[in-house]
PDB file of C-alpha atoms in Angstrom:
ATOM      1  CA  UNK U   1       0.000   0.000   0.000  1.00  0.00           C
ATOM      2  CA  UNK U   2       1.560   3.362  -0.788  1.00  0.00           C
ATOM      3  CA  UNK U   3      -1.214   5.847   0.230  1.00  0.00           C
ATOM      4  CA  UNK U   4       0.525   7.341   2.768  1.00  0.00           C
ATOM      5  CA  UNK U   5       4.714   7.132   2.552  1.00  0.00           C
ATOM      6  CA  UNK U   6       7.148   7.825   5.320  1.00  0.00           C
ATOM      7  CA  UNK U   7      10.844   8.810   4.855  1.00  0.00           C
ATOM      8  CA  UNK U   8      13.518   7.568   5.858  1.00  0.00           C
ATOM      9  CA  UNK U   9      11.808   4.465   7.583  1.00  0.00           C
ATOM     10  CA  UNK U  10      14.664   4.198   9.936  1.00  0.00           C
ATOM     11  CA  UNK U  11      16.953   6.617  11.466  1.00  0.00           C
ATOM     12  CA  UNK U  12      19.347   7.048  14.026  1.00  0.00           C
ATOM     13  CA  UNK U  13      20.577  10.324  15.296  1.00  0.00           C
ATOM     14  CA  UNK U  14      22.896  11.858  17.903  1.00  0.00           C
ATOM     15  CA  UNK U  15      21.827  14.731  20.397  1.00  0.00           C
ATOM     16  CA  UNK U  16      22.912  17.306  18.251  1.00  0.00           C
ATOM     17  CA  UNK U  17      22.540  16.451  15.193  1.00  0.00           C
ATOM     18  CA  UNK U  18      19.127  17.918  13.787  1.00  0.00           C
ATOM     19  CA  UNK U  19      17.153  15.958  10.914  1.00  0.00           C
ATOM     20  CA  UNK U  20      13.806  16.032   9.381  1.00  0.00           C
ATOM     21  CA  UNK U  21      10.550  13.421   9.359  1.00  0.00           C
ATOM     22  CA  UNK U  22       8.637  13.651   5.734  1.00  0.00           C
ATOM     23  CA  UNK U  23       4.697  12.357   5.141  1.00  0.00           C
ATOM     24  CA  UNK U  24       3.485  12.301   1.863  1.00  0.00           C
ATOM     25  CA  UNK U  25      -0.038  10.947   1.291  1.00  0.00           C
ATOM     26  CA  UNK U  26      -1.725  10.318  -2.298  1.00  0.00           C
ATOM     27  CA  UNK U  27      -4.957   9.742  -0.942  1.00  0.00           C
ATOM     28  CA  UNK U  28      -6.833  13.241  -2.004  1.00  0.00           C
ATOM     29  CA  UNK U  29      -7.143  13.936   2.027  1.00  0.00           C
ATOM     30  CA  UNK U  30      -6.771  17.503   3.723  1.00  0.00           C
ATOM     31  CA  UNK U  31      -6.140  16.720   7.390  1.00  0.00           C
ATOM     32  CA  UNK U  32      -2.768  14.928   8.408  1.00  0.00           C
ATOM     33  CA  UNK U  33      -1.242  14.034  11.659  1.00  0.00           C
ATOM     34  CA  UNK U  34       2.092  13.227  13.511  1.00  0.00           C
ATOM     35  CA  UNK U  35       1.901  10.400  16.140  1.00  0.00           C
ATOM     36  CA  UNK U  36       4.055   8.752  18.374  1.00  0.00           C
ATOM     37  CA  UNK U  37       4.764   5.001  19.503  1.00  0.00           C
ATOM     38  CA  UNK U  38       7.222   4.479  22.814  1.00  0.00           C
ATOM     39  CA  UNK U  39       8.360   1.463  24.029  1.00  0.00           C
ATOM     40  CA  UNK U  40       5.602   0.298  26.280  1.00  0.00           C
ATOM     41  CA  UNK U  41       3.417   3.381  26.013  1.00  0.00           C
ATOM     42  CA  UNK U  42      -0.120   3.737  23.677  1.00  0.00           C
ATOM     43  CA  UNK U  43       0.365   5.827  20.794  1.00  0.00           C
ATOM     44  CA  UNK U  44      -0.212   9.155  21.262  1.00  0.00           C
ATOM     45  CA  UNK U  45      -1.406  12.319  19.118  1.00  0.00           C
ATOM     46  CA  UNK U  46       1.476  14.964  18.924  1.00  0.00           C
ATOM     47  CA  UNK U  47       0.237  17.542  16.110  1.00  0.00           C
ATOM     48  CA  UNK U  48      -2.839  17.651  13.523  1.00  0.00           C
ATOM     49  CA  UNK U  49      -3.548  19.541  10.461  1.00  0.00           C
ATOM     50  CA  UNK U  50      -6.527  20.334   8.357  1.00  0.00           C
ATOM     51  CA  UNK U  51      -6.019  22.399   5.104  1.00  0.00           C
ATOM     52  CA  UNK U  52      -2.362  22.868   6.251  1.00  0.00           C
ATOM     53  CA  UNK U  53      -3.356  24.719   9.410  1.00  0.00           C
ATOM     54  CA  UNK U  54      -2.266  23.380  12.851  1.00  0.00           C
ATOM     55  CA  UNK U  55      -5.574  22.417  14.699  1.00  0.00           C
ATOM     56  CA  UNK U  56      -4.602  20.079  17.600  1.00  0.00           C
ATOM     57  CA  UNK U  57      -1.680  19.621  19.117  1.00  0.00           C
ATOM     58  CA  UNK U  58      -0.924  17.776  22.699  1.00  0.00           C
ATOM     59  CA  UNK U  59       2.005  18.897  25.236  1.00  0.00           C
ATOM     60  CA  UNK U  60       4.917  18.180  22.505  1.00  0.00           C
ATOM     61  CA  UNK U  61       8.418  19.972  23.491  1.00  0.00           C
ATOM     62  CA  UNK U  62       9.731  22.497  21.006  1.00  0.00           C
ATOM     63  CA  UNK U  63      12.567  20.251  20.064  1.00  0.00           C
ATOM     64  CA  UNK U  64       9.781  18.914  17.568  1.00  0.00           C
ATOM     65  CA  UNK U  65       8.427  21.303  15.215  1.00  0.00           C
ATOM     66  CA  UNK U  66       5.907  20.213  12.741  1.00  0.00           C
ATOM     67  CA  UNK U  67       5.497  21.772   9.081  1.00  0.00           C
ATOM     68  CA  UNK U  68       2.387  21.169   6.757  1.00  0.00           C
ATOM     69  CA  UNK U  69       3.546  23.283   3.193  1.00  0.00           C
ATOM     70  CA  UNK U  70       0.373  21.523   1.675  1.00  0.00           C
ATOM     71  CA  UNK U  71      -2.382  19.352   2.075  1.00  0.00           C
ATOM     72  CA  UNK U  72      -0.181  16.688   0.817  1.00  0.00           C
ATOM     73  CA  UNK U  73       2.925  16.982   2.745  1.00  0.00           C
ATOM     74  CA  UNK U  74       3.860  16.826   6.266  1.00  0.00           C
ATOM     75  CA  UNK U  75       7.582  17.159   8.102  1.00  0.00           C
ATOM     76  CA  UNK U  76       9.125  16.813  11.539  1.00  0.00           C
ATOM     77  CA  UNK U  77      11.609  18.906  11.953  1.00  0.00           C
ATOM     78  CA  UNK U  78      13.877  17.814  15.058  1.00  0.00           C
ATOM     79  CA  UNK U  79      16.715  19.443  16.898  1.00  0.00           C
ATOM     80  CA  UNK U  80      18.493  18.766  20.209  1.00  0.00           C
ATOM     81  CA  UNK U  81      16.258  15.894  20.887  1.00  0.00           C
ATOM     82  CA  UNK U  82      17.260  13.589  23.820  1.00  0.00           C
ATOM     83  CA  UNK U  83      17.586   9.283  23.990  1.00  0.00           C
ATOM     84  CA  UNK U  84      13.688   8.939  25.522  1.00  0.00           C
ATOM     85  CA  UNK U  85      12.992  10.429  22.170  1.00  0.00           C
ATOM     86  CA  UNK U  86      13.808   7.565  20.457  1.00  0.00           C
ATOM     87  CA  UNK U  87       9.677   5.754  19.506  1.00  0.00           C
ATOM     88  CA  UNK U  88       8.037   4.620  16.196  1.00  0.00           C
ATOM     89  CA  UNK U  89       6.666   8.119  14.277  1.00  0.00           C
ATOM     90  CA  UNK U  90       3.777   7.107  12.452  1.00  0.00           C
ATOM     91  CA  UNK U  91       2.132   9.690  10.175  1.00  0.00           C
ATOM     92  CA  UNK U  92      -1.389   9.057   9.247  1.00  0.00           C
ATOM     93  CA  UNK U  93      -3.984  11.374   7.076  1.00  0.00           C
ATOM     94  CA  UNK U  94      -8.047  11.569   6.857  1.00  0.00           C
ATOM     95  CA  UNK U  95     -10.458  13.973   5.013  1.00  0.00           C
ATOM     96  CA  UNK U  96     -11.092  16.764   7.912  1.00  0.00           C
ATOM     97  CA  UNK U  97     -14.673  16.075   7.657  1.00  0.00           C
ATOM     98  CA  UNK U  98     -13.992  12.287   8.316  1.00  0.00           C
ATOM     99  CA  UNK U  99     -11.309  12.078  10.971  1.00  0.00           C
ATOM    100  CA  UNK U 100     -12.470   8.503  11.918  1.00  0.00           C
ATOM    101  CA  UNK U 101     -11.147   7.371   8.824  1.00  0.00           C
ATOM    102  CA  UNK U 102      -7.607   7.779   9.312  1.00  0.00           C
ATOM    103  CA  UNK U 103      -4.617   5.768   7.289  1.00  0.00           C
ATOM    104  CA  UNK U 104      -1.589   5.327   8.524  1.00  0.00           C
ATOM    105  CA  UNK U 105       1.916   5.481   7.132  1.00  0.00           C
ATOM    106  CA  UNK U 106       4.329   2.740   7.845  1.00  0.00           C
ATOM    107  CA  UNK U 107       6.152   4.799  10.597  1.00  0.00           C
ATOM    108  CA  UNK U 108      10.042   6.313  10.961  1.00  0.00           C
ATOM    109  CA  UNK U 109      11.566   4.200  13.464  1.00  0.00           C
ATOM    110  CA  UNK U 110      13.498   7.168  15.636  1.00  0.00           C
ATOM    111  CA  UNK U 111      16.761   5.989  17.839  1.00  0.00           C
ATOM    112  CA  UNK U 112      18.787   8.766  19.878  1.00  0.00           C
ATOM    113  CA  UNK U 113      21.751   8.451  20.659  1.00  0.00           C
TER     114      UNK U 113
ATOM    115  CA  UNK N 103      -5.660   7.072  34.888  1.00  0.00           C
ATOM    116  CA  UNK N 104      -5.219   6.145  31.338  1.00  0.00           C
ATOM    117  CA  UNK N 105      -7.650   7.215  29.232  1.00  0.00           C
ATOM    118  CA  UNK N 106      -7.916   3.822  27.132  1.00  0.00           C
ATOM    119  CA  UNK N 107      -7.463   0.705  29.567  1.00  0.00           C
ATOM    120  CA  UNK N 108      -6.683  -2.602  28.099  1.00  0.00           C
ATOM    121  CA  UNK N 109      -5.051  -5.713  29.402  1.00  0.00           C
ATOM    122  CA  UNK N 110      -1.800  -6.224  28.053  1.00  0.00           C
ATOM    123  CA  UNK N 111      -1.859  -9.842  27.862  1.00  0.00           C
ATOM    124  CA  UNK N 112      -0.293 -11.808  26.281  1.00  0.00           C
ATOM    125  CA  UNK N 113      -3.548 -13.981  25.321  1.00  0.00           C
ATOM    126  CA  UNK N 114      -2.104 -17.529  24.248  1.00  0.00           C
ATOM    127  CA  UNK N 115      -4.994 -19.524  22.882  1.00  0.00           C
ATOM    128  CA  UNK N 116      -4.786 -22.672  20.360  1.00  0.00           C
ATOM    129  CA  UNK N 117      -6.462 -22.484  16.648  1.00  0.00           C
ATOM    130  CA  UNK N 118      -9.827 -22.227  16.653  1.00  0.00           C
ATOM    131  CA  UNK N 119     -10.104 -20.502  20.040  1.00  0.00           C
ATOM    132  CA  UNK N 120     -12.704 -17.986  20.853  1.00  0.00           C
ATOM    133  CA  UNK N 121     -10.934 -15.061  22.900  1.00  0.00           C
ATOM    134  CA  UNK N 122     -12.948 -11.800  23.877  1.00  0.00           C
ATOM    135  CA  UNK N 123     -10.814  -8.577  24.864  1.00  0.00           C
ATOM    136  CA  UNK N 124     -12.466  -5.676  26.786  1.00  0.00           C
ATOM    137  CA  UNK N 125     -11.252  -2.007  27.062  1.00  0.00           C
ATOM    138  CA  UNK N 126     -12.907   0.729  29.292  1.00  0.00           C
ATOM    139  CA  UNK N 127     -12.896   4.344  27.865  1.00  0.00           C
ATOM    140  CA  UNK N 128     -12.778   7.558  30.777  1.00  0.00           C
ATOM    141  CA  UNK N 129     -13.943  10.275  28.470  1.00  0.00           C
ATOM    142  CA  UNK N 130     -17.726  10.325  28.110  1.00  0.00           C
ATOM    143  CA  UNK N 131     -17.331  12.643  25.306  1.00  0.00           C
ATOM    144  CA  UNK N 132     -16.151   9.777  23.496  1.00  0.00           C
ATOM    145  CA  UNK N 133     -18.022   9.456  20.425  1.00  0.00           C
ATOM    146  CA  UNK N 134     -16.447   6.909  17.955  1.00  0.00           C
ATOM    147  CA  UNK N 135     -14.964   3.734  18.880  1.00  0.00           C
ATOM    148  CA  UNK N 136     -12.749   1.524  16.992  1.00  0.00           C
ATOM    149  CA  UNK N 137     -10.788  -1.730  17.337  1.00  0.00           C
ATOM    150  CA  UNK N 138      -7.213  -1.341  15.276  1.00  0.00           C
ATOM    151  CA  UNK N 139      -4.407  -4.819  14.930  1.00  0.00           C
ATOM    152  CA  UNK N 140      -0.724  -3.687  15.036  1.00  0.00           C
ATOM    153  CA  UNK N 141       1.495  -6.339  13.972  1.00  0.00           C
ATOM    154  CA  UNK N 142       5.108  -6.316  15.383  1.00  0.00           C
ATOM    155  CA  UNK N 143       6.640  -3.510  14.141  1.00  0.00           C
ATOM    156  CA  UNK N 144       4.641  -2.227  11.400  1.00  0.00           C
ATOM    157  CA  UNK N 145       1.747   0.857  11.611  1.00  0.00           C
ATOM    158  CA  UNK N 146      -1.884   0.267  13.252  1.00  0.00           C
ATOM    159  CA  UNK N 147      -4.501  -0.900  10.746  1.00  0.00           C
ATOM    160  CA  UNK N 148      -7.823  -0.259  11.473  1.00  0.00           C
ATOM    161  CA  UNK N 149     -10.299  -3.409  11.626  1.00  0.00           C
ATOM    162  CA  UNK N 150     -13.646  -2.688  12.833  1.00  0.00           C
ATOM    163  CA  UNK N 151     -15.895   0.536  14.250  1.00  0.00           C
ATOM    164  CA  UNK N 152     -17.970  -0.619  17.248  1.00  0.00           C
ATOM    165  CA  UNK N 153     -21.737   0.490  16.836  1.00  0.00           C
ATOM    166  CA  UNK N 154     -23.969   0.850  19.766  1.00  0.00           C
ATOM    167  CA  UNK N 155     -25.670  -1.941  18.387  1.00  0.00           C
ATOM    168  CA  UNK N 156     -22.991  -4.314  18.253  1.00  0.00           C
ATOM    169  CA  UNK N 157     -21.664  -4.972  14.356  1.00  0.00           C
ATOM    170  CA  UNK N 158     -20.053  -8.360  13.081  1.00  0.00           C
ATOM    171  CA  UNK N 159     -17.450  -8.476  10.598  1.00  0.00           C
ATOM    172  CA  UNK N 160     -16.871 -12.202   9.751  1.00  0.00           C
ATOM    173  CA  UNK N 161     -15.383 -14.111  12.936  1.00  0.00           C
ATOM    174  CA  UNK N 162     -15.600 -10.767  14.324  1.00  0.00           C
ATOM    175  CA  UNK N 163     -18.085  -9.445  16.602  1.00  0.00           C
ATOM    176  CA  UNK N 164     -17.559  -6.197  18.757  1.00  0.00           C
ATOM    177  CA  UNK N 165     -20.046  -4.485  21.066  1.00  0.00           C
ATOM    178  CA  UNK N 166     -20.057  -1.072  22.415  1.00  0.00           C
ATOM    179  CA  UNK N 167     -21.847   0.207  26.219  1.00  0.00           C
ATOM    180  CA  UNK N 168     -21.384   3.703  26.641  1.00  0.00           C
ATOM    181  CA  UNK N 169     -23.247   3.614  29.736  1.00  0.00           C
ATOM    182  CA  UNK N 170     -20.291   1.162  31.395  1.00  0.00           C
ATOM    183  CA  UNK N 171     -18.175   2.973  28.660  1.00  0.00           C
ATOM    184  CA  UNK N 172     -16.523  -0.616  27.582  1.00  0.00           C
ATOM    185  CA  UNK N 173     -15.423  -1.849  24.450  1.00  0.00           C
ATOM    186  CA  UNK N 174     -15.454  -5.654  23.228  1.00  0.00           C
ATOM    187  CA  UNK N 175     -13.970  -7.303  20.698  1.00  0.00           C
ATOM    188  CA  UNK N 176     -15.071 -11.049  20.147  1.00  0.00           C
ATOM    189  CA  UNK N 177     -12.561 -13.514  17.785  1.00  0.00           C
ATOM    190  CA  UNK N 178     -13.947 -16.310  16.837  1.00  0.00           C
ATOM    191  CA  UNK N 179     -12.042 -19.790  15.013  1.00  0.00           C
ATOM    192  CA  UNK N 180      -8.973 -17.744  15.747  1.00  0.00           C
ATOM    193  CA  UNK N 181      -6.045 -18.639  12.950  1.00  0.00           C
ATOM    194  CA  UNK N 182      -2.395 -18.418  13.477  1.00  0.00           C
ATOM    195  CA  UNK N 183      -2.604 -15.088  10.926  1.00  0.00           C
ATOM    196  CA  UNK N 184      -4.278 -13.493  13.958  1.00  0.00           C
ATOM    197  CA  UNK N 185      -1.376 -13.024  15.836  1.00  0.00           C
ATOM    198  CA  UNK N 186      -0.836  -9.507  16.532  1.00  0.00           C
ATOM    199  CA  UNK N 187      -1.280  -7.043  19.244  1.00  0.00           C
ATOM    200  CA  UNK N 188      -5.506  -5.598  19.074  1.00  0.00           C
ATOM    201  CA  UNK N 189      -5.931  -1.629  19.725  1.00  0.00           C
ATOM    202  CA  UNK N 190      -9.193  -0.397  21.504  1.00  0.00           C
ATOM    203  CA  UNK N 191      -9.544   3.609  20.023  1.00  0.00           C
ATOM    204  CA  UNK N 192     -11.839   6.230  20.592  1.00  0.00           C
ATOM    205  CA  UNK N 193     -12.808   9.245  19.507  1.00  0.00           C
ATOM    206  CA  UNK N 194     -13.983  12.322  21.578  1.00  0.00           C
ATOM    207  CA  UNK N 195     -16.801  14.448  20.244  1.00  0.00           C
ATOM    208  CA  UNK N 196     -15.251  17.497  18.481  1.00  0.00           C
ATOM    209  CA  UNK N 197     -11.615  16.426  18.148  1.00  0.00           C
ATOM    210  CA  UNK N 198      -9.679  15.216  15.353  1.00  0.00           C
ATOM    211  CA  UNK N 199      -7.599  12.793  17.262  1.00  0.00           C
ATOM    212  CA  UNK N 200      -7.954   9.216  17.809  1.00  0.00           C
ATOM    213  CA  UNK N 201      -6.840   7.811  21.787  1.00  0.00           C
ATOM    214  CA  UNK N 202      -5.073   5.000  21.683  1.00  0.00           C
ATOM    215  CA  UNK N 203      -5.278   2.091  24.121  1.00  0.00           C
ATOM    216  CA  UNK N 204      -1.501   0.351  24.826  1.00  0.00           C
ATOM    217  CA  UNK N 205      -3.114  -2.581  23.120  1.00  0.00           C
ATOM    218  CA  UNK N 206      -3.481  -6.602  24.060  1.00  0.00           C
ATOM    219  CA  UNK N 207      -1.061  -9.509  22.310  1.00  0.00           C
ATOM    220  CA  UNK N 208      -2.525 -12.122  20.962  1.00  0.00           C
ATOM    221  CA  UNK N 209      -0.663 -14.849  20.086  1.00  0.00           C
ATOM    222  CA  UNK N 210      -2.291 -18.083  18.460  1.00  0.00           C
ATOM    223  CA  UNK N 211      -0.622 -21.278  18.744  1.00  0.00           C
ATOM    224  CA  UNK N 212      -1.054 -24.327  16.160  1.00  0.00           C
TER     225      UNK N 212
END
């Protein structure tokens, strides 16, 4: 399935270093959102957006900044980020008007170092 | 409290097994409920809404009281291919966001 695509699928980075998360979806959709997967913890919202507007967002520290330049595109940006960091990003997208319909991507798997 | 309780398991149960999960939901603004299946390592897939009236998919039955505010999911002739770790999800009214439960691993032995 390649509706929604995740790059890269794996990465490791150091404390400093600062790297970026892409989403892509091909599915026609509007609303797209950044989740997070730690070791032993549920997955858990960190940002959505609808028509490339932020609309939700939890308690996410600054060292992750999301960017949405179009309906079709999402990125992480990270900087400075620290070893309990290190989860499964998954990426999914909906229309806004259906958010229970929501497809994920196959996920960046994020270690810190 | 979490806001999307599950038992962890693991559930071991032969082929052909019935095995019921439950989750409990806090948020009685909750308004759409879902069961997803994670397998090991890859992204959550979603499997079946839960209707107040209870909905079947196949050997799959799941049944919704928001007056207990608990979530079942009923597997029925379980195969080996059901493996995988089962994700209760809600909804709340007026949010975008889905709530995860931490999930329950099955595991189906031959």
């Amino acid at each position: 399935e390649t509706g929604v695509t995740q790059t890269p699928r794996h990465l490791v980075m150091g404390m400093t270093n600062k790297k970026s998360l892409k989403c892509e979806q091909h599915l026609g959709h509007n609303a797209m959102y950044w989740y997070k997967q730690s070791a032993k913890k549920p997955l858990e919202l960190m940002f959505v957006y609808s028509l490339e507007e932020r609309v939700e967002n939890n308690s996410v520290p600054s060292r992750f900044s999301p960017e949405c330049p179009n309906s079709s595109h999402l990125f992480l940006h990270l900087h400075t980020l620290q070893p309990e960091d290190s989860a499964l990003y998954l990426c999914a997208s909906s229309q806004d008007s259906s958010p229970d319909t929501q497809y994920f991507g196959p996920g960046t798997r994020l270690t810190v170092l | 409290r979490k806001e999307v309780e599950q038992d962890p398991g693991p559930f071991n149960v032969p082929e052909g097994a019935t095995v019921a999960f439950n989750c409990t939901y806090s948020n009685s603004a909750s308004q759409s409920f879902f069961w997803y299946r994670q397998d090991c390592r890859k992204e959550p897939k979603l499997l079946m809404s839960v209707y107040s009236s209870g909905n079947e998919d196949g050997r799959f039955t799941a049944q919704l009281n928001r007056a207990s505010q608990y979530i079942s999911l009923l597997i029925r002739d379980s195969k080996l291919s059901d493996s995988a770790t089962y994700l209760c999800v809600v909804r709340e009214r007026g949010r975008r966001a889905l709530t995860f439960g931490s999930g329950t691993r099955l595991q189906v032995q031959p």
